Short mmCIF file of C-alpha atoms in Angstrom, two decimals:
data_model
loop_
_atom_site.label_atom_id
_atom_site.label_comp_id
_atom_site.label_asym_id
_atom_site.label_seq_id
_atom_site.Cartn_x
_atom_site.Cartn_y
_atom_site.Cartn_z
CA MET A 1 132.40 77.63 72.05
CA LYS A 2 130.78 80.30 69.85
CA LEU A 3 127.72 78.09 69.49
CA LYS A 4 127.37 77.83 73.29
CA TRP A 5 127.61 81.60 73.64
CA MET A 6 125.00 82.10 70.93
CA VAL A 7 122.64 79.68 72.67
CA LEU A 8 123.19 81.46 76.00
CA MET A 9 122.48 84.87 74.44
CA VAL A 10 119.27 83.56 72.87
CA VAL A 11 118.11 82.23 76.26
CA LEU A 12 118.94 85.50 78.03
CA CYS A 13 117.22 87.58 75.37
CA GLY A 14 114.18 85.33 75.67
CA ILE A 15 114.07 85.88 79.42
CA VAL A 16 114.32 89.64 78.98
CA MET A 17 111.59 89.63 76.32
CA VAL A 18 109.27 87.53 78.51
CA GLY A 19 109.86 89.89 81.42
CA SER A 20 109.10 92.89 79.24
CA ALA A 21 105.95 91.27 77.94
CA ASN A 22 104.68 90.65 81.48
CA ALA A 23 105.57 94.15 82.70
CA VAL A 24 102.89 96.82 82.78
CA SER A 25 103.56 100.53 82.61
CA LEU A 26 101.67 103.31 84.37
CA GLU A 27 100.44 104.54 80.99
CA GLU A 28 99.05 101.08 80.17
CA ILE A 29 97.21 100.96 83.49
CA GLN A 30 95.73 104.42 82.93
CA ALA A 31 94.65 103.41 79.44
CA ALA A 32 93.03 100.23 80.79
CA ILE A 33 91.15 102.25 83.43
CA HIS A 34 89.81 104.54 80.71
CA GLN A 35 88.93 101.67 78.39
CA LYS A 36 87.01 99.76 81.07
CA GLY A 37 85.37 102.86 82.51
CA ALA A 38 86.74 102.17 85.98
CA ALA A 39 86.25 104.82 88.66
CA TRP A 40 89.76 105.10 90.07
CA THR A 41 93.01 106.88 89.30
CA ALA A 42 96.52 105.52 88.87
CA GLY A 43 99.69 107.54 89.34
CA GLU A 44 103.16 107.56 90.76
CA ASN A 45 103.41 107.07 94.49
CA GLU A 46 105.94 105.77 96.99
CA ILE A 47 104.91 102.16 96.43
CA TRP A 48 104.72 102.31 92.63
CA ASN A 49 108.20 103.83 92.45
CA LYS A 50 109.80 100.99 94.43
CA PRO A 51 111.77 98.31 92.56
CA THR A 52 109.66 95.31 91.54
CA SER A 53 111.30 93.03 94.11
CA GLU A 54 110.51 95.47 96.95
CA ARG A 55 106.90 95.89 95.86
CA GLN A 56 106.39 92.14 95.75
CA GLY A 57 107.82 91.91 99.27
CA LEU A 58 104.85 93.91 100.58
CA VAL A 59 102.30 91.22 99.73
CA GLY A 60 102.89 88.38 102.14
CA THR A 61 99.49 86.96 103.05
CA ILE A 62 98.81 83.27 102.42
CA LEU A 63 95.23 82.88 101.18
CA GLN A 64 93.70 79.65 102.45
CA ARG A 65 90.16 80.31 101.17
CA LYS A 66 88.44 78.78 104.19
CA ASN A 67 85.48 81.18 104.21
CA LEU A 68 83.83 80.39 100.90
CA PRO A 69 80.24 81.64 100.48
CA ALA A 70 77.57 79.37 101.97
CA PHE A 71 75.19 79.51 99.01
CA SER A 72 72.83 76.91 100.46
CA THR A 73 72.31 78.79 103.72
CA GLN A 74 69.28 81.09 103.98
CA LYS A 75 70.09 84.15 106.10
CA SER A 76 68.10 87.17 107.16
CA PHE A 77 70.37 90.20 107.53
CA GLN A 78 69.53 93.19 109.68
CA THR A 79 68.76 96.42 107.88
CA LEU A 80 72.08 98.16 107.35
CA PRO A 81 72.61 101.83 106.52
CA PRO A 82 73.56 102.67 102.91
CA SER A 83 76.97 103.85 104.10
CA PHE A 84 79.03 103.32 107.23
CA ASP A 85 82.56 104.25 108.32
CA TRP A 86 84.13 103.41 111.70
CA ARG A 87 86.56 106.32 111.29
CA ASN A 88 83.67 108.68 111.99
CA SER A 89 83.37 107.11 115.44
CA GLY A 90 87.05 107.36 116.36
CA VAL A 91 87.38 103.58 116.44
CA VAL A 92 90.13 103.07 113.83
CA THR A 93 93.74 103.52 114.94
CA PRO A 94 96.17 105.52 112.75
CA VAL A 95 97.57 104.11 109.49
CA LYS A 96 100.90 102.34 109.94
CA ASN A 97 103.70 101.36 107.55
CA GLN A 98 104.87 97.76 107.34
CA GLY A 99 108.03 98.79 105.49
CA ALA A 100 110.09 96.27 103.52
CA CYS A 101 108.48 93.22 105.12
CA GLY A 102 105.61 90.97 104.05
CA SER A 103 103.91 91.47 107.42
CA CYS A 104 100.57 92.80 106.18
CA TRP A 105 98.87 89.79 107.80
CA ALA A 106 100.13 90.95 111.21
CA PHE A 107 99.14 94.60 110.66
CA ALA A 108 95.60 93.71 109.61
CA SER A 109 95.19 91.29 112.52
CA VAL A 110 96.55 93.71 115.13
CA GLY A 111 94.53 96.54 113.57
CA GLU A 112 91.31 94.66 114.31
CA LEU A 113 92.40 94.00 117.90
CA GLU A 114 93.32 97.67 118.37
CA SER A 115 89.86 98.75 117.23
CA LEU A 116 88.30 96.28 119.65
CA ALA A 117 90.34 97.83 122.46
CA VAL A 118 88.99 101.28 121.62
CA MET A 119 85.41 100.01 121.38
CA ASN A 120 85.51 98.02 124.61
CA VAL A 121 86.95 100.85 126.71
CA GLY A 122 85.04 103.70 125.05
CA SER A 123 86.10 106.45 127.44
CA VAL A 124 86.54 110.11 126.47
CA GLY A 125 90.07 111.45 126.85
CA GLN A 126 91.83 108.11 126.57
CA GLU A 127 94.24 107.15 123.80
CA TYR A 128 94.59 104.92 120.81
CA PRO A 129 96.16 101.60 121.78
CA ASP A 130 99.38 100.93 119.86
CA LEU A 131 99.83 97.16 119.94
CA SER A 132 102.86 95.29 118.63
CA GLU A 133 102.82 93.78 115.15
CA GLN A 134 106.45 92.74 115.58
CA PHE A 135 105.46 90.33 118.36
CA LEU A 136 103.45 88.32 115.81
CA VAL A 137 106.08 88.66 113.08
CA SER A 138 108.82 87.36 115.40
CA TYR A 139 107.03 84.73 117.47
CA ASN A 140 104.01 83.45 115.53
CA LEU A 141 105.99 80.42 114.38
CA SER A 142 103.12 78.85 112.44
CA ASN A 143 103.47 81.83 110.09
CA LYS A 144 106.57 82.95 108.20
CA GLY A 145 107.35 86.41 109.55
CA CYS A 146 108.29 88.81 106.76
CA ARG A 147 107.82 86.02 104.23
CA GLY A 148 104.10 85.85 104.86
CA GLY A 149 101.34 84.54 107.06
CA ALA A 150 97.77 83.26 107.14
CA MET A 151 94.87 85.00 108.86
CA ASP A 152 93.64 82.00 110.85
CA ARG A 153 97.13 81.28 112.21
CA ALA A 154 97.44 84.89 113.35
CA ALA A 155 94.02 84.66 115.01
CA GLU A 156 94.98 81.49 116.85
CA PHE A 157 98.20 83.15 118.02
CA LEU A 158 96.28 86.15 119.36
CA LYS A 159 93.90 83.79 121.14
CA GLN A 160 96.71 81.84 122.78
CA PHE A 161 99.36 84.50 123.40
CA GLY A 162 97.98 87.89 122.39
CA THR A 163 100.32 90.79 121.75
CA PRO A 164 101.77 93.49 124.06
CA PHE A 165 102.14 97.19 123.39
CA GLU A 166 104.44 98.55 120.69
CA ALA A 167 106.93 99.84 123.28
CA CYS A 168 107.37 96.30 124.61
CA LYS A 169 108.33 94.87 121.20
CA PRO A 170 108.94 97.71 118.69
CA TYR A 171 108.55 97.12 114.97
CA THR A 172 111.77 96.41 113.04
CA ALA A 173 110.38 95.10 109.71
CA THR A 174 112.42 91.90 110.12
CA SER A 175 111.67 88.37 111.30
CA LYS A 176 114.36 88.50 113.99
CA LYS A 177 113.42 87.28 117.46
CA LEU A 178 116.01 89.36 119.30
CA PRO A 179 115.92 91.52 121.26
CA LEU A 180 113.32 89.78 123.40
CA PRO A 181 110.14 91.67 124.36
CA CYS A 182 109.89 93.47 127.69
CA SER A 183 109.74 91.29 130.80
CA THR A 184 106.10 92.27 131.46
CA TRP A 185 104.76 91.20 128.06
CA LYS A 186 102.59 88.41 129.53
CA GLU A 187 100.89 90.82 131.90
CA GLU A 188 100.14 93.43 129.26
CA ALA A 189 99.49 91.17 126.26
CA GLU A 190 95.96 91.52 124.89
CA THR A 191 94.28 88.40 123.60
CA ILE A 192 91.05 87.51 121.86
CA GLU A 193 88.53 85.13 123.39
CA SER A 194 87.48 83.54 120.13
CA TRP A 195 87.27 84.15 116.40
CA SER A 196 85.23 82.98 113.43
CA TYR A 197 85.28 83.27 109.65
CA VAL A 198 83.06 85.72 107.82
CA PRO A 199 81.55 84.15 104.65
CA ARG A 200 82.84 85.79 101.47
CA THR A 201 79.75 87.66 100.35
CA VAL A 202 79.07 91.39 100.28
CA GLU A 203 76.19 91.20 102.77
CA ASP A 204 78.06 88.92 105.20
CA LEU A 205 81.09 91.19 105.22
CA LYS A 206 78.98 94.33 105.66
CA ALA A 207 77.12 92.73 108.57
CA ALA A 208 80.43 91.82 110.24
CA VAL A 209 81.94 95.27 109.67
CA TYR A 210 78.83 96.79 111.27
CA GLN A 211 79.98 95.07 114.48
CA GLN A 212 83.66 96.11 114.23
CA PRO A 213 86.48 96.63 111.69
CA ILE A 214 87.33 93.30 110.05
CA ALA A 215 90.71 91.93 108.93
CA THR A 216 90.56 90.31 105.50
CA ALA A 217 92.75 89.18 102.60
CA TYR A 218 92.74 89.28 98.79
CA LEU A 219 95.02 89.03 95.76
CA VAL A 220 97.04 92.03 94.59
CA TYR A 221 97.72 92.67 90.90
CA THR A 222 100.31 95.11 89.56
CA ASP A 223 97.83 97.90 88.89
CA PHE A 224 96.91 98.11 92.59
CA TYR A 225 100.35 99.49 93.49
CA SER A 226 99.60 102.60 91.40
CA TYR A 227 96.29 103.39 93.15
CA THR A 228 95.94 107.07 94.09
CA GLY A 229 92.19 107.35 94.68
CA GLY A 230 88.67 106.30 93.71
CA VAL A 231 86.96 102.90 93.74
CA TYR A 232 89.52 100.27 92.77
CA GLU A 233 88.81 97.38 90.44
CA HIS A 234 91.44 95.26 88.74
CA VAL A 235 92.04 96.34 85.14
CA SER A 236 95.61 95.35 84.25
CA GLY A 237 98.79 93.64 85.39
CA GLU A 238 100.08 90.35 86.69
CA LEU A 239 99.34 88.63 90.00
CA GLU A 240 101.77 89.86 92.68
CA GLY A 241 100.64 87.95 95.77
CA GLY A 242 98.26 87.89 98.72
CA HIS A 243 97.66 90.93 100.93
CA ALA A 244 95.80 91.59 104.20
CA VAL A 245 93.99 94.80 105.19
CA LEU A 246 91.32 96.10 107.59
CA VAL A 247 87.80 96.81 106.31
CA VAL A 248 86.36 99.80 108.20
CA GLY A 249 83.18 100.61 106.28
CA TRP A 250 81.21 100.61 103.04
CA ASP A 251 79.36 102.90 100.65
CA ASP A 252 76.42 101.53 98.66
CA ALA A 253 76.20 104.64 96.48
CA ASN A 254 79.64 103.84 95.10
CA GLN A 255 79.24 100.08 95.54
CA CYS A 256 82.45 99.75 97.54
CA PHE A 257 84.13 98.86 100.83
CA ILE A 258 86.35 101.35 102.69
CA VAL A 259 89.67 99.80 103.68
CA LYS A 260 92.70 100.65 105.81
CA ASN A 261 96.06 99.60 104.32
CA SER A 262 99.48 99.32 105.98
CA TRP A 263 101.64 101.06 103.35
CA GLY A 264 101.83 104.41 105.12
CA ALA A 265 99.58 107.47 105.01
CA ASP A 266 101.16 108.77 101.78
CA TRP A 267 99.74 105.91 99.70
CA GLY A 268 96.22 105.91 98.27
CA GLU A 269 93.62 108.01 100.05
CA GLN A 270 95.73 108.94 103.10
CA GLY A 271 96.61 105.31 103.62
CA TYR A 272 93.12 103.99 102.78
CA PHE A 273 91.49 102.73 99.60
CA ARG A 274 88.02 101.94 98.36
CA ILE A 275 87.38 98.72 96.49
CA ALA A 276 84.34 97.72 94.43
CA TYR A 277 81.97 95.05 95.73
CA SER A 278 82.51 93.29 92.39
CA GLN A 279 86.07 92.43 93.41
CA MET A 280 84.76 89.78 95.80
CA ALA A 281 83.56 87.60 92.95
CA ASN A 282 86.45 87.87 90.49
CA GLU A 283 90.17 87.10 90.41
CA VAL A 284 90.92 89.63 93.19
CA GLU A 285 88.97 87.46 95.68
CA PHE A 286 88.50 90.36 98.09
CA GLY A 287 87.10 89.22 101.45
CA THR A 288 89.00 85.93 101.53
CA ASP A 289 89.69 84.51 105.03
CA SER A 290 87.95 87.43 106.78
CA VAL A 291 88.08 86.97 110.56
CA LEU A 292 85.72 88.26 113.24
CA TYR A 293 87.34 88.55 116.69
CA LYS A 294 85.58 88.45 120.03
CA SER A 295 87.44 90.03 122.92
CA GLU A 296 86.90 91.69 126.27
CA ILE A 297 89.51 94.36 127.02
CA PRO A 298 89.78 95.22 130.74
CA SER A 299 89.81 98.92 131.62
CA TRP A 300 93.10 98.66 133.51
CA ILE A 301 94.86 98.16 130.18
CA TRP A 302 94.99 101.94 129.77
CA LEU A 303 97.12 102.38 132.88
CA LEU A 304 100.02 100.77 131.01
CA MET A 305 99.83 103.11 128.03
CA PRO A 306 102.14 106.11 127.41
CA SER A 307 100.38 109.45 126.90
CA THR A 308 101.06 110.13 123.23
CA ARG A 309 97.80 110.13 121.24
CA GLY A 310 94.22 111.14 121.80
CA TRP A 311 91.02 109.83 120.28
CA THR A 312 87.56 111.21 119.79
CA ASP A 313 84.38 110.17 121.54
CA PHE A 314 81.89 107.89 119.80
#
């Protein structure tokens, strides 16, 4: 009996030691940033302070890697400005918070559709559309709700069914299907006409973002949770999972993309982060499964919207 207990204690101690070896502290991340000369800062924030299990629950995107670079294809890109940011044109809807649910794939997908709605209407004095992420989380059955989803499956769902306004199916941060959406969801649901992949290169992604904000995916490592500002590049930590976000611009001077996250406005740079171009070609795989939507939003859509938020002219 004593021998069995000794064996059990050795196994448990081994598990604890392995866990400790794989863990990374804030001080270790800060030291790695300094050592590698990275241009970003790490610190305590609402996401970093969450228990490990809760943090891992935020990264729920399934990377399928279907938009690999087409190295053999010769392309001529239009001349793009050295920096660009859709926020300056009032096109990007406010930062949201996915809460304790791996629904980032739905937030990034809906975020792109919301920006399209703003761009297609383009009328002074109107309001930001607030479309329902929960509709995708609950009813996009080819994805896994709070346990994750793929960008192409979300795009196909938006093409076939679309999504209504937030008030029709409010966000609950669960995969539950009940209560059902409002009875008029079919009439007010906004769809996309078509979608296509954006090849995973810096120039391809910039060219796509110049048309509209683009939903994309990548791999999150532990150090990313501690991001508080600057141009992120992976320096330390273990792989946590796949994540989806909305690319809204770029800055050649700092060699980075400008990105909208769905972890609330208190994380990062008021809910946004900047990420180095170099992270497209390393283990982070930024720009994976980027999707470009095409959609025509009819002007009568605004008649269904509650008067709560304003947006600026562009």
